[in-house]
XYZ file of C-alpha atoms in Angstrom:
749
model
C 66.670 6.271 16.758
C 65.398 6.589 20.331
C 62.539 9.004 19.373
C 60.727 6.690 16.870
C 59.325 4.167 19.373
C 58.019 6.953 21.585
C 56.019 8.583 18.754
C 54.651 5.231 17.590
C 53.488 4.345 21.080
C 51.731 7.700 21.371
C 49.775 7.029 18.150
C 48.740 3.580 19.381
C 47.588 4.976 22.711
C 45.459 7.646 21.029
C 43.685 4.986 18.928
C 43.177 2.517 21.783
C 41.628 4.893 24.314
C 37.946 5.192 25.350
C 37.112 7.636 22.554
C 36.441 4.977 19.848
C 34.061 3.196 22.230
C 32.418 6.534 23.034
C 31.981 7.211 19.333
C 30.458 3.751 18.761
C 27.937 4.200 21.563
C 26.980 7.664 20.349
C 26.625 6.388 16.777
C 24.249 3.626 17.894
C 22.244 6.105 19.957
C 22.028 8.635 17.139
C 21.819 6.549 13.964
C 19.751 3.649 15.325
C 17.539 4.722 18.212
C 16.914 8.403 17.620
C 16.754 8.080 13.814
C 14.208 5.249 14.004
C 11.866 7.025 16.369
C 12.238 10.292 14.444
C 11.216 8.543 11.233
C 8.334 6.850 13.032
C 7.221 10.236 14.331
C 7.303 11.665 10.812
C 5.223 8.759 9.481
C 2.691 9.045 12.290
C 2.299 12.777 11.708
C 1.819 12.270 7.970
C -0.656 9.448 8.594
C -2.681 11.517 11.057
C -2.676 14.469 8.670
C -3.774 12.251 5.762
C -6.615 10.792 7.829
C -7.812 14.263 8.752
C -7.758 15.387 5.121
C -9.634 12.229 4.119
C -12.324 12.843 6.715
C -12.749 16.489 5.751
C -12.946 15.663 2.032
C -15.511 12.879 2.317
C -17.575 14.774 4.841
C -17.905 17.540 2.276
C -18.801 14.985 -0.422
C -21.457 13.400 1.787
C -22.943 16.787 2.528
C -23.459 17.234 -1.207
C -24.676 13.691 -1.942
C -26.817 13.246 1.141
C -30.512 12.989 0.433
C -33.610 12.701 2.529
C -33.977 8.958 2.024
C -33.311 7.157 5.317
C -30.988 4.204 5.030
C -29.393 1.909 7.590
C -26.394 1.507 5.306
C -25.863 5.273 5.297
C -25.917 5.359 9.088
C -23.229 2.709 9.229
C -21.286 4.601 6.564
C -21.336 7.776 8.665
C -19.898 5.865 11.606
C -17.136 4.504 9.396
C -16.380 7.997 8.105
C -16.331 9.542 11.594
C -14.109 6.740 12.832
C -11.441 8.091 10.500
C -11.459 11.369 12.420
C -11.261 9.502 15.729
C -8.363 7.442 14.474
C -6.592 10.609 13.318
C -6.895 12.055 16.838
C -5.495 8.847 18.291
C -2.541 8.923 15.947
C -1.845 12.575 16.721
C -1.744 11.765 20.433
C 0.619 8.878 19.767
C 2.898 11.174 17.753
C 2.987 13.626 20.667
C 3.950 10.782 23.018
C 6.770 9.820 20.677
C 8.055 13.369 20.643
C 7.802 13.981 24.392
C 8.476 10.606 26.049
C 10.688 8.839 23.532
C 12.711 11.181 21.365
C 13.271 13.934 23.963
C 14.979 11.686 26.594
C 17.176 10.069 23.961
C 18.162 13.444 22.529
C 18.991 14.789 26.003
C 21.127 11.740 26.737
C 22.931 12.173 23.451
C 23.724 15.843 24.104
C 24.967 15.109 27.642
C 27.225 12.308 26.539
C 28.569 14.345 23.658
C 29.682 16.988 26.162
C 31.230 14.278 28.340
C 33.055 12.863 25.346
C 34.334 16.293 24.410
C 35.703 16.875 27.931
C 37.331 13.428 28.058
C 38.823 14.004 24.647
C 40.336 17.336 25.695
C 41.771 15.866 28.921
C 43.299 12.931 27.101
C 44.681 15.221 24.440
C 46.288 17.560 26.974
C 47.788 14.746 29.055
C 49.079 12.958 26.001
C 50.523 16.188 24.585
C 52.276 17.040 27.859
C 53.649 13.544 28.270
C 54.859 13.270 24.682
C 56.381 16.758 24.696
C 58.316 16.146 27.915
C 59.320 12.604 26.932
C 60.458 13.573 23.459
C 61.992 17.026 24.102
C 62.814 17.951 27.718
C 63.942 14.616 29.108
C 66.357 13.744 26.266
C 67.861 17.248 26.516
C 68.518 16.940 30.245
C 69.848 13.459 29.738
C 72.307 14.653 27.118
C 73.463 17.495 29.339
C 74.007 15.121 32.215
C 76.010 12.680 30.102
C 78.068 15.522 28.624
C 78.945 16.870 32.042
C 80.002 13.423 33.219
C 82.167 13.032 30.127
C 83.786 16.390 30.773
C 84.704 15.249 34.261
C 86.309 12.154 32.792
C 88.214 14.298 30.307
C 89.586 16.537 33.044
C 90.640 13.500 34.995
C 92.624 12.165 32.072
C 94.148 15.441 30.808
C 96.651 16.257 33.749
C 98.108 12.785 33.752
C 98.948 12.907 30.062
C 100.571 16.400 30.173
C 102.829 15.620 33.230
C 104.097 12.586 31.486
C 105.460 14.690 28.653
C 107.221 17.349 30.819
C 108.581 15.349 33.677
C 111.802 13.362 33.226
C 112.113 9.716 34.020
C 112.086 9.057 37.729
C 113.742 6.409 39.687
C 112.857 2.822 39.478
C 110.333 3.254 42.278
C 107.826 4.875 39.854
C 108.590 2.890 36.773
C 105.817 0.534 37.607
C 103.281 3.319 37.041
C 105.026 4.957 34.113
C 103.192 3.053 31.397
C 99.963 4.518 32.639
C 101.029 8.078 31.663
C 102.918 7.225 28.505
C 99.685 6.961 26.453
C 97.819 10.213 26.474
C 93.971 10.084 26.606
C 92.619 11.153 23.258
C 89.031 9.805 23.348
C 86.489 12.055 21.533
C 82.687 12.093 22.113
C 80.962 11.735 18.718
C 77.777 9.999 19.789
C 75.617 9.683 22.881
C 77.447 7.764 25.609
C 75.756 4.575 26.739
C 73.532 5.060 29.744
C 75.689 3.504 32.493
C 77.547 4.963 35.437
C 81.073 6.302 34.808
C 82.708 3.959 37.302
C 81.739 1.051 35.007
C 83.633 2.529 32.075
C 87.230 1.247 31.574
C 89.978 3.706 32.618
C 92.810 4.293 30.136
C 95.154 6.139 32.498
C 95.450 3.744 35.429
C 94.110 0.354 36.247
C 91.304 0.569 38.740
C 92.305 -1.357 41.825
C 89.458 0.047 43.986
C 86.746 -2.303 44.996
C 83.479 -1.511 43.273
C 80.713 -0.041 45.312
C 77.819 -2.400 45.838
C 75.404 0.449 45.094
C 75.027 1.999 41.650
C 73.292 5.094 42.986
C 76.576 6.603 44.407
C 78.508 6.682 41.159
C 79.305 10.403 41.416
C 80.664 9.995 44.943
C 82.954 7.198 43.828
C 84.154 9.308 40.932
C 84.922 12.230 43.221
C 86.737 9.979 45.673
C 88.828 8.419 42.915
C 89.697 11.819 41.461
C 90.787 13.073 44.876
C 92.974 10.050 45.368
C 94.630 10.499 41.984
C 95.200 14.160 42.727
C 96.985 13.231 45.964
C 99.155 10.766 44.065
C 100.160 13.495 41.607
C 101.061 15.854 44.425
C 103.109 13.230 46.197
C 104.840 12.357 42.932
C 105.726 15.946 42.311
C 107.058 16.255 45.843
C 109.394 13.318 45.325
C 110.591 14.490 41.903
C 111.585 18.008 42.953
C 112.639 18.399 46.508
C 111.962 21.761 48.013
C 109.844 22.937 45.060
C 106.346 24.287 45.719
C 103.138 22.971 44.207
C 102.698 26.042 42.096
C 106.110 25.550 40.611
C 105.479 21.910 39.941
C 102.256 22.704 38.007
C 104.407 25.076 35.937
C 101.955 27.599 34.423
C 98.644 25.716 34.834
C 97.300 26.939 38.152
C 93.514 26.824 37.019
C 93.365 23.186 35.810
C 92.278 21.765 39.132
C 89.649 24.445 39.557
C 88.137 23.666 36.215
C 87.965 19.991 37.104
C 86.206 20.773 40.345
C 83.786 23.041 38.548
C 83.080 20.328 35.955
C 82.380 17.862 38.710
C 79.969 20.281 40.340
C 78.155 20.886 37.047
C 77.901 17.145 36.539
C 76.267 16.804 39.947
C 73.759 19.548 39.116
C 72.991 17.977 35.738
C 72.408 14.674 37.494
C 69.900 16.301 39.847
C 68.015 17.941 36.965
C 67.949 14.701 35.048
C 66.563 12.834 38.027
C 63.862 15.469 38.502
C 62.956 15.174 34.819
C 62.560 11.402 35.071
C 60.382 11.828 38.150
C 58.215 14.467 36.435
C 57.797 12.276 33.352
C 56.573 9.459 35.566
C 54.168 11.919 37.175
C 52.811 12.848 33.728
C 52.420 9.181 32.868
C 50.457 8.469 36.020
C 48.309 11.536 35.363
C 47.523 10.244 31.896
C 46.585 6.844 33.318
C 44.199 8.525 35.742
C 42.626 10.498 32.901
C 42.180 7.326 30.839
C 40.628 5.565 33.802
C 38.266 8.498 34.211
C 37.365 8.274 30.506
C 36.546 4.568 30.789
C 34.517 5.293 33.897
C 32.567 7.921 31.960
C 32.032 5.342 29.213
C 30.595 2.889 31.729
C 28.302 5.580 33.089
C 27.223 6.357 29.522
C 26.401 2.696 28.831
C 24.437 2.439 32.069
C 22.449 5.607 31.414
C 21.794 4.573 27.821
C 20.372 1.206 28.886
C 18.312 2.784 31.641
C 16.884 5.479 29.375
C 16.174 2.966 26.609
C 14.260 0.755 29.012
C 12.097 3.667 30.136
C 11.606 4.861 26.571
C 10.627 1.448 25.246
C 8.255 0.893 28.147
C 6.455 4.108 27.224
C 6.527 3.189 23.549
C 5.080 -0.314 23.996
C 2.443 0.825 26.482
C 1.255 3.472 24.015
C 1.208 0.917 21.210
C -1.030 -1.292 23.331
C -3.249 1.694 24.082
C -3.535 2.495 20.373
C -4.419 -1.111 19.593
C -7.124 -1.101 22.239
C -8.486 2.175 20.949
C -8.568 0.790 17.399
C -10.357 -2.319 18.664
C -12.942 -0.170 20.417
C -13.464 1.899 17.283
C -13.868 -1.286 15.257
C -16.369 -2.683 17.766
C -18.339 0.551 17.566
C -18.459 0.333 13.778
C -19.376 -3.353 14.006
C -22.485 -2.469 15.950
C -23.459 0.054 13.301
C -22.794 -2.468 10.526
C -24.879 -5.102 12.305
C -27.773 -2.644 12.298
C -27.844 -2.567 8.483
C -31.119 -4.036 7.268
C -31.374 -4.661 3.536
C -35.122 -5.151 3.805
C -35.615 -1.740 5.393
C -33.426 -0.101 2.773
C -35.337 -1.842 0.000
C -38.628 -0.667 1.457
C -37.419 2.926 1.538
C -36.237 2.680 -2.055
C -39.293 0.780 -3.266
C -41.544 3.560 -2.097
C -39.976 5.815 -4.706
C -39.497 3.197 -7.404
C -42.870 3.462 -9.225
C -42.683 7.194 -9.713
C -39.008 7.081 -10.650
C -39.631 4.155 -12.979
C -42.415 5.995 -14.709
C -40.229 9.026 -15.234
C -37.178 7.082 -16.391
C -38.854 4.514 -18.651
C -39.217 5.711 -22.236
C -42.369 5.030 -24.142
C -42.396 1.663 -25.837
C -41.726 1.699 -29.554
C -44.030 -0.694 -31.360
C -43.500 -2.377 -34.674
C -45.684 -0.800 -37.331
C -46.803 -3.122 -40.067
C -47.837 -1.617 -43.354
C -50.920 -3.790 -43.648
C -52.195 -4.136 -40.078
C -50.643 -1.215 -38.239
C -48.941 -1.357 -34.853
C -48.004 -4.723 -33.374
C -47.616 -5.113 -29.634
C -45.365 -8.157 -29.854
C -42.518 -9.322 -32.046
C -42.542 -13.107 -32.187
C -41.255 -14.221 -35.553
C -37.506 -13.801 -35.915
C -36.944 -13.448 -32.138
C -34.770 -16.077 -30.448
C -36.294 -18.440 -27.933
C -34.002 -17.207 -25.166
C -35.047 -13.574 -25.680
C -38.678 -14.621 -25.823
C -38.402 -16.583 -22.570
C -36.641 -13.673 -20.889
C -39.141 -11.039 -21.936
C -42.136 -13.196 -20.965
C -40.583 -14.619 -17.819
C -41.098 -18.243 -18.781
C -40.364 -20.842 -16.147
C -38.411 -24.011 -16.893
C -40.409 -26.382 -19.045
C -42.779 -23.710 -20.408
C -43.242 -23.275 -24.139
C -43.751 -20.196 -26.249
C -47.462 -19.555 -26.544
C -47.466 -19.864 -30.327
C -45.855 -23.316 -30.226
C -48.220 -24.477 -27.505
C -51.322 -23.210 -29.341
C -50.243 -24.712 -32.662
C -49.489 -28.118 -31.158
C -52.754 -28.143 -29.231
C -54.795 -27.115 -32.241
C -53.216 -29.710 -34.549
C -53.493 -32.492 -31.979
C -57.124 -31.542 -31.479
C -58.203 -31.206 -35.104
C -55.418 -32.271 -37.422
C -53.861 -35.565 -36.344
C -55.864 -37.410 -38.990
C -55.552 -34.716 -41.653
C -53.878 -36.206 -44.676
C -50.519 -34.619 -45.481
C -50.385 -32.571 -42.317
C -47.123 -30.533 -42.216
C -46.506 -31.610 -45.823
C -49.265 -29.553 -47.357
C -48.848 -25.828 -46.851
C -51.673 -23.488 -46.055
C -52.701 -20.547 -48.136
C -50.061 -17.855 -48.034
C -52.571 -15.083 -47.359
C -54.087 -17.007 -44.465
C -50.658 -17.724 -43.015
C -49.692 -14.054 -43.225
C -52.985 -13.041 -41.615
C -52.342 -15.417 -38.714
C -48.816 -14.085 -38.153
C -50.080 -10.505 -38.090
C -52.882 -11.387 -35.686
C -50.438 -13.082 -33.342
C -48.004 -10.194 -33.345
C -50.696 -7.557 -32.909
C -51.647 -8.929 -29.499
C -50.188 -12.231 -28.417
C -51.941 -12.268 -25.055
C -55.421 -12.173 -26.534
C -54.701 -14.291 -29.572
C -56.437 -17.637 -30.019
C -57.116 -19.793 -33.072
C -60.638 -19.863 -34.413
C -61.613 -23.464 -35.186
C -64.184 -22.254 -37.709
C -61.918 -20.078 -39.823
C -58.350 -21.185 -39.132
C -57.367 -24.217 -41.199
C -55.039 -26.806 -39.598
C -52.789 -26.632 -42.658
C -52.373 -22.902 -42.121
C -51.682 -23.528 -38.443
C -49.016 -26.116 -39.316
C -47.491 -23.671 -41.794
C -47.395 -20.984 -39.096
C -45.546 -23.369 -36.757
C -43.024 -24.294 -39.457
C -42.584 -20.622 -40.357
C -41.937 -19.722 -36.724
C -39.339 -22.470 -36.293
C -37.673 -21.650 -39.604
C -37.286 -17.943 -38.791
C -35.650 -18.502 -35.404
C -32.169 -16.889 -35.321
C -30.889 -19.956 -33.504
C -32.372 -23.343 -34.400
C -34.148 -25.298 -31.719
C -31.436 -27.983 -31.684
C -28.242 -27.018 -33.491
C -26.888 -30.256 -34.953
C -24.446 -30.018 -37.900
C -25.051 -32.272 -40.882
C -21.702 -34.037 -40.558
C -22.524 -35.068 -37.005
C -25.954 -36.266 -38.102
C -24.412 -38.377 -40.852
C -21.976 -39.842 -38.336
C -24.897 -40.641 -36.057
C -26.621 -42.420 -38.916
C -23.545 -44.517 -39.632
C -23.371 -45.521 -35.959
C -27.131 -45.911 -35.608
C -27.143 -49.418 -34.188
C -24.552 -48.470 -31.601
C -26.539 -45.351 -30.665
C -29.706 -47.369 -30.217
C -27.935 -49.930 -28.049
C -26.490 -47.163 -25.839
C -29.942 -45.575 -25.484
C -28.796 -42.562 -27.566
C -26.238 -41.490 -24.995
C -24.510 -38.971 -27.270
C -27.750 -37.468 -28.529
C -29.189 -37.098 -25.033
C -25.969 -35.475 -23.874
C -26.183 -32.921 -26.689
C -29.793 -32.107 -25.872
C -28.953 -31.430 -22.248
C -26.499 -28.737 -23.303
C -28.999 -26.487 -25.051
C -30.851 -23.739 -23.091
C -33.916 -24.791 -21.060
C -36.425 -23.106 -23.351
C -34.858 -24.920 -26.319
C -35.098 -28.222 -24.451
C -38.769 -27.695 -23.641
C -39.595 -26.654 -27.224
C -37.681 -29.580 -28.733
C -39.355 -32.054 -26.386
C -42.847 -30.730 -27.159
C -42.307 -30.739 -30.941
C -40.727 -34.200 -31.096
C -43.425 -35.768 -28.911
C -46.051 -34.013 -31.002
C -44.514 -35.382 -34.202
C -44.456 -38.838 -32.611
C -48.231 -38.565 -32.069
C -48.645 -37.430 -35.668
C -46.552 -40.371 -36.893
C -48.697 -42.729 -34.816
C -51.650 -41.777 -37.068
C -49.684 -42.358 -40.264
C -52.289 -44.814 -41.492
C -54.696 -41.897 -41.829
C -52.570 -38.793 -42.296
C -49.971 -40.506 -44.518
C -47.167 -38.847 -42.514
C -44.861 -41.367 -40.916
C -41.580 -40.627 -39.164
C -39.621 -40.504 -42.410
C -41.872 -37.928 -44.022
C -42.025 -35.811 -40.897
C -38.227 -35.961 -40.673
C -38.011 -34.575 -44.205
C -40.143 -31.586 -43.235
C -38.689 -30.814 -39.803
C -35.031 -31.781 -40.140
C -33.983 -28.422 -41.563
C -36.167 -26.295 -39.272
C -35.145 -28.139 -36.096
C -31.431 -28.621 -36.740
C -30.801 -25.558 -38.867
C -29.890 -25.376 -42.528
C -26.233 -26.067 -43.263
C -24.234 -24.204 -45.864
C -24.861 -25.596 -49.315
C -21.857 -27.174 -51.023
C -20.465 -26.109 -54.366
C -22.585 -26.874 -57.436
C -20.114 -29.567 -58.499
C -20.751 -31.508 -55.271
C -24.553 -31.244 -55.191
C -25.079 -34.564 -56.958
C -22.822 -36.417 -54.547
C -24.925 -35.243 -51.586
C -27.551 -37.847 -52.486
C -25.238 -40.548 -51.155
C -25.432 -39.089 -47.651
C -27.856 -40.418 -45.068
C -29.393 -38.505 -42.174
C -31.721 -40.400 -39.872
C -31.382 -38.279 -36.713
C -34.781 -36.596 -36.950
C -36.440 -39.857 -37.855
C -34.820 -41.584 -34.887
C -35.861 -38.786 -32.556
C -39.486 -39.131 -33.658
C -39.404 -42.914 -33.503
C -37.637 -43.144 -30.145
C -39.138 -40.036 -28.548
C -40.077 -41.946 -25.414
C -36.501 -43.093 -24.841
C -34.886 -39.775 -25.661
C -36.967 -37.786 -23.205
C -37.236 -40.427 -20.499
C -35.061 -38.751 -17.840
C -35.719 -41.609 -15.423
C -33.982 -44.103 -17.664
C -31.100 -46.219 -16.467
C -28.812 -45.266 -19.343
C -29.050 -41.510 -19.118
C -25.887 -39.603 -19.921
C -25.462 -36.781 -17.424
C -23.636 -33.621 -18.279
C -19.949 -33.538 -17.388
C -19.248 -31.695 -14.142
C -18.135 -28.098 -14.313
C -14.403 -27.470 -13.804
C -13.366 -26.982 -10.197
C -13.512 -23.367 -9.094
C -15.324 -22.154 -12.228
C -18.245 -19.811 -11.642
C -21.544 -20.406 -13.452
C -21.718 -18.652 -16.797
C -23.707 -15.451 -16.990
C -26.014 -14.703 -19.885
C -27.313 -11.270 -20.623
C -30.938 -11.965 -21.411
C -33.571 -9.528 -22.458
C -34.252 -7.215 -25.340
C -36.124 -4.069 -26.095
C -39.339 -6.083 -25.860
C -38.741 -7.246 -22.298
C -41.743 -6.559 -20.085
C -41.628 -6.192 -16.325
C -44.636 -7.040 -14.214
C -45.392 -7.963 -10.644
C -48.264 -10.376 -11.374
C -47.703 -13.595 -9.427
C -47.408 -16.760 -11.498
C -50.641 -18.561 -12.094
C -50.998 -22.031 -10.725
C -50.686 -24.594 -13.453
C -53.373 -27.162 -14.037
C -52.188 -30.658 -13.422
C -51.935 -32.703 -16.576
C -53.347 -36.147 -17.096
C -52.099 -39.229 -15.360
C -48.789 -40.767 -16.303
C -50.525 -43.893 -17.475
C -52.251 -41.930 -20.257
C -49.456 -39.501 -21.108
C -46.216 -40.679 -22.676
C -44.496 -37.339 -21.931
C -41.422 -37.936 -19.729
C -40.938 -35.757 -16.691
C -37.854 -33.531 -16.557
C -35.878 -33.384 -13.315
C -36.155 -30.216 -11.205
C -33.784 -27.455 -12.202
C -30.898 -26.880 -9.782
C -30.939 -23.876 -7.499
C -28.050 -22.182 -9.345
C -29.860 -22.174 -12.690
C -28.895 -19.328 -14.994
C -32.278 -19.233 -16.672
C -33.691 -15.690 -16.561
C -36.999 -16.958 -15.233
C -35.297 -17.275 -11.849
C -35.093 -13.519 -11.557
C -37.857 -12.170 -13.859
C -41.511 -12.205 -13.022
C -43.639 -14.224 -15.343
C -46.076 -12.403 -17.590
C -49.242 -14.398 -18.018
C -52.624 -13.787 -19.507
C -56.048 -15.095 -18.820
C -56.057 -17.352 -21.839
C -52.717 -19.020 -21.090
C -54.324 -22.084 -19.629
C -52.370 -25.266 -19.756
C -53.821 -27.658 -22.304
C -52.949 -31.280 -21.744
C -51.749 -32.944 -24.933
C -53.457 -36.086 -26.184
C -51.819 -39.361 -25.206
C -48.829 -40.567 -27.197
C -49.006 -43.849 -29.054
C -47.316 -46.905 -27.659
C -43.622 -47.336 -28.339
C -42.978 -49.264 -31.597
C -41.493 -52.720 -31.354
C -37.827 -53.379 -32.040
C -38.708 -55.559 -34.977
C -40.306 -52.644 -36.704
C -37.292 -50.454 -35.898
C -34.887 -52.924 -37.403
C -36.230 -52.203 -40.804
C -34.925 -48.666 -40.512
C -31.372 -49.868 -40.290
C -31.339 -50.988 -43.885
C -32.910 -47.906 -45.290
C -30.911 -45.470 -43.127
C -32.013 -42.011 -43.985
C -33.601 -42.850 -47.330
C -36.810 -41.017 -47.917
C -39.807 -42.529 -49.640
C -41.489 -40.446 -52.259
C -45.185 -39.797 -52.127
C -47.664 -39.277 -54.836
C -48.810 -35.769 -55.194
C -52.378 -36.915 -55.550
C -52.367 -38.357 -52.023
C -51.828 -34.928 -50.524
C -54.810 -33.202 -51.965
C -56.852 -31.512 -49.335
C -60.393 -32.709 -48.715
C -63.041 -30.642 -50.384
C -60.599 -29.134 -52.863
C -61.887 -28.372 -56.335
C -60.268 -30.223 -59.288
C -58.984 -27.054 -60.899
C -57.641 -25.843 -57.645
C -56.068 -29.231 -56.986
C -54.428 -29.312 -60.425
C -53.038 -25.819 -60.021
C -51.857 -26.774 -56.562
C -50.126 -29.864 -58.008
C -48.387 -27.735 -60.620
C -47.160 -25.312 -58.003
C -46.028 -28.182 -55.797
C -44.055 -29.782 -58.647
C -42.358 -26.481 -59.371
C -41.437 -26.015 -55.705
C -40.131 -29.552 -55.450
C -37.801 -28.996 -58.386
C -36.422 -25.880 -56.710
C -36.050 -27.275 -53.198
C -33.940 -30.273 -54.210
C -30.768 -28.259 -53.678
C -31.655 -27.485 -50.085
C -30.909 -31.022 -48.943
C -27.429 -31.110 -50.407
C -24.745 -32.465 -48.076
C -21.016 -33.146 -48.198
C -19.777 -36.390 -49.705
C -18.951 -39.324 -47.479
C -17.312 -42.551 -48.613
C -19.854 -45.166 -49.583
C -20.146 -48.469 -47.786
C -21.407 -51.756 -49.205
C -24.490 -51.477 -47.029
C -25.546 -48.051 -48.343
C -24.310 -48.136 -51.914
C -27.756 -48.458 -53.456
C -29.537 -46.318 -50.861
C -30.072 -42.875 -52.346
C -31.920 -39.832 -51.215
C -35.362 -39.284 -52.745
C -35.790 -37.473 -55.952
C -36.453 -33.738 -55.939
C -40.125 -34.503 -56.241
C -40.127 -35.825 -52.668
C -38.776 -32.589 -51.169
C -41.144 -30.837 -48.739
C -42.749 -27.594 -49.812
C -41.879 -24.330 -48.085
C -44.616 -22.431 -46.368
C -43.255 -19.114 -47.560
C -43.509 -20.309 -51.178
C -47.196 -21.078 -51.035
C -49.588 -18.624 -52.570
């Protein structure tokens, strides 16, 4: 039971020494400091190597791609490329600093302290092993021997008294007082370790101890020897009284060596006591030695902590100073590249490229493929069937400019045909119309109408044919929306046609300019209705389909119900042309703003007929005064316009002179307009006889009337519209009969 606490204490001491703290410090040094800087070194080396490979690769690429064309951008690019090599050198130097001035001192400190830890561990292990071995093995053995020897002395002291009591007879009454002491023999047996206390403190079974105790516990063996000597003298005196004249040898009666053995046992007990005392002293010496070793270990730990902090301070000073140096070097490299970048001149680069552009353009541009007509041969221009946006892009039209064909037709009709009866209603000869279209497409730049040979009716048919064959109508306006506009006509007039103006602003600029020119032209034609018999209603019949686009025809079962629909949009546009295109009006409806953050839409303009030229735009001739011209002025286009004319040079010809249109008639009074509200979109029919052309032969006129009647019967289905619920105001208002339908230019002979 006495060995268990000693072993437990030894385990606790081994776990609570300086070694765990040593291990913790070494783990921090190895796993935190050295591992971090080693990984940083690996990253820096990889980064420097990657930069060098990048520089070598792109230098080889530039050597292949480099040409003889000087460029400021290329010079700046070379500086950027070479900066990569300079940065790689800087990073390689930084990696070498990490290896030499950061990782090497930390690694040396780690190795030194590992050796110190190993030495401290061995010293602690040896001292602990020696102390535990002596405390657990040698000292208990000497202690047991000492206690055994002391017990033997006690046994020898008790054994003679018990044996004399059994052989000697009863004495006189003088010794009866001590007789009870010897009547009980001493039979105590040692079966377990005797408690660690001096023998003189143990109770005596042979004789009561009447000797005064010694005040000192360190002289227990001397007291025992003194007491044994005294008892021996008592025995001798007792034997002398019991047998007078008998010798001591006779009294002992056959046991002459008993006293010698007792003396020898006492001497052995004294020697065992000396050995035991030496063992206790040596164990204390081992304990003090172990304490000194532990103190030395803790001192080594303190030295380790001090050296670690000192080395880390030096290492981090080197590390941070090199980081600052790298940052300054990078800043200098960036400043050097900035100077090269600032030297980039786009104008100089463009000049160097432009010098080679004509020759390269000539080599790269394929030969233009012209349209070959079976009857007239090659045509330089495609006009009919080409959208207005593509036309404006290929010709480089500015905002507000019209296609040349539209401008020539309007000018020619306003010059010679405003008073021609049935203008736009009577179609020109088919052969003449086809001849005009071929002449225009053969060479648009040189084309001009011949007043002597080109009839105004043919010119009007050409204009209608051009508008009808556009892929996208001039002003896309579905029939349902037009019918809704007609139903809300009074409200639209009172709001200055806010909805209609808003829709017109959303179409492309070339569509806006074309629509404005045609509507104002039709307003001038309608102003001469007393002579040409073409008022706003009749003109609306002719131009509604070509301006707004033809809607899908309904099913045959619904064709008859279309007559109940009313469409007065075109008529209102002609009648109120001044209000619709008066951009300075107080009731204009601006376009809604673009969503926040949305970029302007991009349109891919151009076609295979796009022409590129460097001819500067010709100055336009100022038109007549505003007092004589009813044409409203459009606001200037914003700077971020997406119209292709902003980036394409305009292609002009010598005969593209601006021709001022004749003045518009005065705006009709509101009283006259109020009559339109009752009729809505109803269309008055005209007599066929009133549209006969002047100078036409009777036979020719009769055949023309027959053809016109046949065409009118066919074209009645083209004005079919969906059914809307009738109102009391429009119940009796019906569309005109098929005879009032306008003829088609492509149907004329």
